[in-house]
Amino acid sequence: MSLAPRARRISLVVPAGGYAVAVTTPEELATYIRQVAAGSDRAAFTQLFQHFAPRIKGFLQKSGATRELAEELAQETLVTLWRKAAQFDPNRASAATWVYTIARNLWVDEHRRTQRSPVDARGETWLEDLPMAEAPRVPEQEVLGEQRQRAVRTALAALSPAQAEVLQRAYFAEQSQSQIASDLRLSLGTVKSRARLALEHLKDLLDGTYL
Amino acid sequence: MITHHPDDESLLAFASGQLDSGRGLLLSVHLDACQQCHRRVQALLSVGGEVLERAQPMELSDEALQRVLQRIEGTAPESKARVGVTSAPAARGLSRLDSCEVSAWRRVAPGMRYRSVLVPHAADGKMFVLGIAPGRSLPKHSHRDLEWTQVISGAFDDGRARFEAGDFDATDGLVRHQPVVTAEAECICLAHLSAPLVFEGWIARTFGRWIGM
Ligand SMILES: [Zn+2]
């Protein structure tokens, strides 16, 4: 655990139209989360904030959240990360996937709260909870979260840009397939079959091990 | 052994948070029982993690970090105690319904009972637990839209295939079926309907009215 890079060399990436963000490796991110869990390490937490909060905000805005809501949920995700840091298990999920799951659940909750319903949610329990936080442990089948993440990353890179685009957009909640179709100037049928093909292709690339 | 699973698109919709709360809950019950789908959802969540990593970063307000640091001030992260000591998910059965309002069992016809389930924030559709005695059948029906079923215990055969504990089934408007419970035990299912069933015959229509479909 002492492998944490205390004084890191910070490199910056400035995406077109965006602003500079520090590049942090997946291993560093995982280490920071463990430092938060073990020692309430605020410096490590600040690194996590700087890496994830702007990405979550960008992700949620793409998903149809207003700037204010995206900002609020990005902050909420980081507060949740702090509280639940001990549940992070790098054997089950990479840091990015774990944080994605938290943001996803908060977004789903927010979305549902605004819907009319005869019953109020009780407490703050997530209906679906974090599926991987309570996954059964089966050592012989266990795959390292980071290993899976690398396989997924490689597979995504191998998809055609068009397939990667529709798959990526499938994760932006508010974008219905017809919205995607009009954005990309494609027919709805084309978007549907492209999404299906992308998923099939991804399955082939992951070779049945993960998907 | 589980032989009937949700399709890719349903798992993707789950992983990307796009199922309504009723179907999301039903799928969670399947994932608790099914290692295979559980693993696949983890892979699809990893795709989500990757999409997040690639997302265009948007700058937060100046005081955002300060505000978050204030909120965690003086609180330590929760201890790990709860993690890993929960009962085996497969054995959880219907404990996922703890956050719902579940009625007592109600008998509707000989050998047939149900509990209605009110899911918080459910947008549409109806959810219920259905219990059908050994050898009994559900009245013949078709669907206007979509029915999702997760078998909790027992087994039934609807002429297309046999469904056992842990199996998931989705039927759409094209399927017209009559599930028959096998002789061994009562079959308990969690079912979600996104549109009313269309029952045939007087008894069946009465049954439908009883359970509010
Ligand atoms: Zn399955």
Short mmCIF file of C-alpha atoms in Angstrom, two decimals, chain B residues 19-134:
data_model
loop_
_atom_site.label_atom_id
_atom_site.label_comp_id
_atom_site.label_asym_id
_atom_site.label_seq_id
_atom_site.Cartn_x
_atom_site.Cartn_y
_atom_site.Cartn_z
CA LEU B 19 -34.68 0.15 -16.94
CA ASP B 20 -37.67 1.39 -15.00
CA SER B 21 -37.55 0.46 -11.33
CA GLY B 22 -39.84 -2.57 -11.63
CA ARG B 23 -37.87 -4.28 -14.34
CA GLY B 24 -34.57 -3.20 -12.81
CA LEU B 25 -35.62 -4.88 -9.58
CA LEU B 26 -36.72 -8.07 -11.32
CA LEU B 27 -33.44 -8.23 -13.19
CA SER B 28 -31.53 -7.75 -9.92
CA VAL B 29 -33.29 -10.84 -8.58
CA HIS B 30 -32.09 -12.77 -11.61
CA LEU B 31 -28.54 -11.48 -11.20
CA ASP B 32 -28.53 -12.60 -7.57
CA ALA B 33 -29.25 -16.12 -8.75
CA CYS B 34 -27.25 -16.23 -11.98
CA GLN B 35 -23.46 -16.11 -11.99
CA GLN B 36 -23.31 -16.00 -15.76
CA CYS B 37 -25.47 -12.91 -16.20
CA HIS B 38 -23.84 -11.35 -13.18
CA ARG B 39 -20.45 -11.66 -14.84
CA ARG B 40 -21.79 -10.24 -18.08
CA VAL B 41 -23.32 -7.25 -16.29
CA GLN B 42 -19.93 -6.64 -14.70
CA ALA B 43 -18.39 -6.54 -18.17
CA LEU B 44 -21.09 -4.13 -19.36
CA LEU B 45 -20.51 -1.98 -16.28
CA SER B 46 -16.82 -1.99 -17.22
CA VAL B 47 -17.82 -0.59 -20.60
CA GLY B 48 -19.65 2.11 -18.63
CA GLY B 49 -16.46 2.76 -16.65
CA GLU B 50 -14.60 3.14 -19.90
CA VAL B 51 -17.21 5.51 -21.30
CA LEU B 52 -16.85 7.57 -18.13
CA GLU B 53 -13.06 7.64 -18.52
CA ARG B 54 -13.45 8.92 -22.06
CA ALA B 55 -16.17 11.44 -21.24
CA GLN B 56 -15.47 15.03 -22.08
CA PRO B 57 -14.52 16.58 -18.70
CA MET B 58 -16.56 19.60 -17.68
CA GLU B 59 -15.14 22.04 -15.19
CA LEU B 60 -16.84 22.22 -11.82
CA SER B 61 -17.64 25.42 -10.03
CA ASP B 62 -14.77 27.02 -8.12
CA GLU B 63 -16.04 26.08 -4.70
CA ALA B 64 -17.04 22.49 -5.60
CA LEU B 65 -14.00 20.76 -4.09
CA GLN B 66 -14.21 22.93 -0.97
CA ARG B 67 -17.87 22.10 -0.55
CA VAL B 68 -17.27 18.36 -0.88
CA LEU B 69 -14.33 18.48 1.55
CA GLN B 70 -16.60 20.26 4.02
CA ARG B 71 -19.25 17.60 3.66
CA ILE B 72 -16.84 14.79 4.47
CA GLU B 73 -15.19 16.80 7.24
CA GLY B 74 -15.10 14.83 10.46
CA THR B 75 -16.64 11.70 8.97
CA ALA B 76 -14.60 8.59 8.42
CA PRO B 77 -15.45 6.24 5.57
CA GLU B 78 -17.85 3.50 6.67
CA SER B 79 -16.23 0.36 7.94
CA LYS B 80 -16.16 -2.70 5.79
CA ALA B 81 -18.19 -4.85 8.17
CA ARG B 82 -21.26 -5.14 5.98
CA VAL B 83 -19.39 -6.26 2.90
CA GLY B 84 -19.01 -9.92 2.16
CA VAL B 85 -20.95 -11.18 5.13
CA THR B 86 -24.38 -11.03 3.55
CA SER B 87 -26.03 -14.32 2.84
CA ALA B 88 -25.26 -15.94 -0.49
CA PRO B 89 -27.20 -13.91 -3.04
CA ALA B 90 -28.70 -17.06 -4.51
CA ALA B 91 -30.30 -17.79 -1.17
CA ARG B 92 -31.75 -14.34 -0.88
CA GLY B 93 -34.86 -15.20 -2.81
CA LEU B 94 -37.21 -12.29 -2.52
CA SER B 95 -35.34 -10.20 0.04
CA ARG B 96 -34.83 -7.68 -2.78
CA LEU B 97 -38.47 -6.79 -2.26
CA ASP B 98 -37.75 -5.42 1.22
CA SER B 99 -37.92 -1.88 -0.07
CA CYS B 100 -41.34 -2.46 -1.65
CA GLU B 101 -44.83 -2.64 -0.27
CA VAL B 102 -45.79 -6.28 -0.56
CA SER B 103 -49.34 -7.39 0.24
CA ALA B 104 -50.24 -10.57 2.10
CA TRP B 105 -50.98 -13.63 -0.02
CA ARG B 106 -54.41 -13.48 -1.60
CA ARG B 107 -56.16 -16.48 -3.04
CA VAL B 108 -57.71 -15.89 -6.40
CA ALA B 109 -58.78 -19.33 -7.48
CA PRO B 110 -58.16 -22.86 -6.30
CA GLY B 111 -54.44 -23.44 -6.33
CA MET B 112 -53.64 -19.88 -7.23
CA ARG B 113 -52.47 -17.05 -5.03
CA TYR B 114 -50.59 -13.82 -5.42
CA ARG B 115 -49.06 -10.92 -3.55
CA SER B 116 -49.04 -7.52 -5.14
CA VAL B 117 -45.79 -5.61 -5.05
CA LEU B 118 -45.66 -1.83 -5.11
CA VAL B 119 -42.23 -0.81 -6.30
CA PRO B 120 -41.01 2.64 -5.27
CA HIS B 121 -40.84 5.00 -8.23
CA ALA B 122 -42.21 2.48 -10.66
CA ALA B 123 -43.09 4.36 -13.80
CA ASP B 124 -45.53 1.91 -15.21
CA GLY B 125 -46.40 -1.73 -15.12
CA LYS B 126 -47.43 -4.05 -12.36
CA MET B 127 -45.35 -6.37 -10.28
CA PHE B 128 -46.54 -9.33 -8.28
CA VAL B 129 -45.48 -12.60 -6.77
CA LEU B 130 -47.50 -15.46 -8.12
CA GLY B 131 -47.92 -18.86 -6.49
CA ILE B 132 -49.42 -21.67 -8.48
CA ALA B 133 -50.01 -25.11 -7.01
CA PRO B 134 -48.43 -28.26 -8.46
#
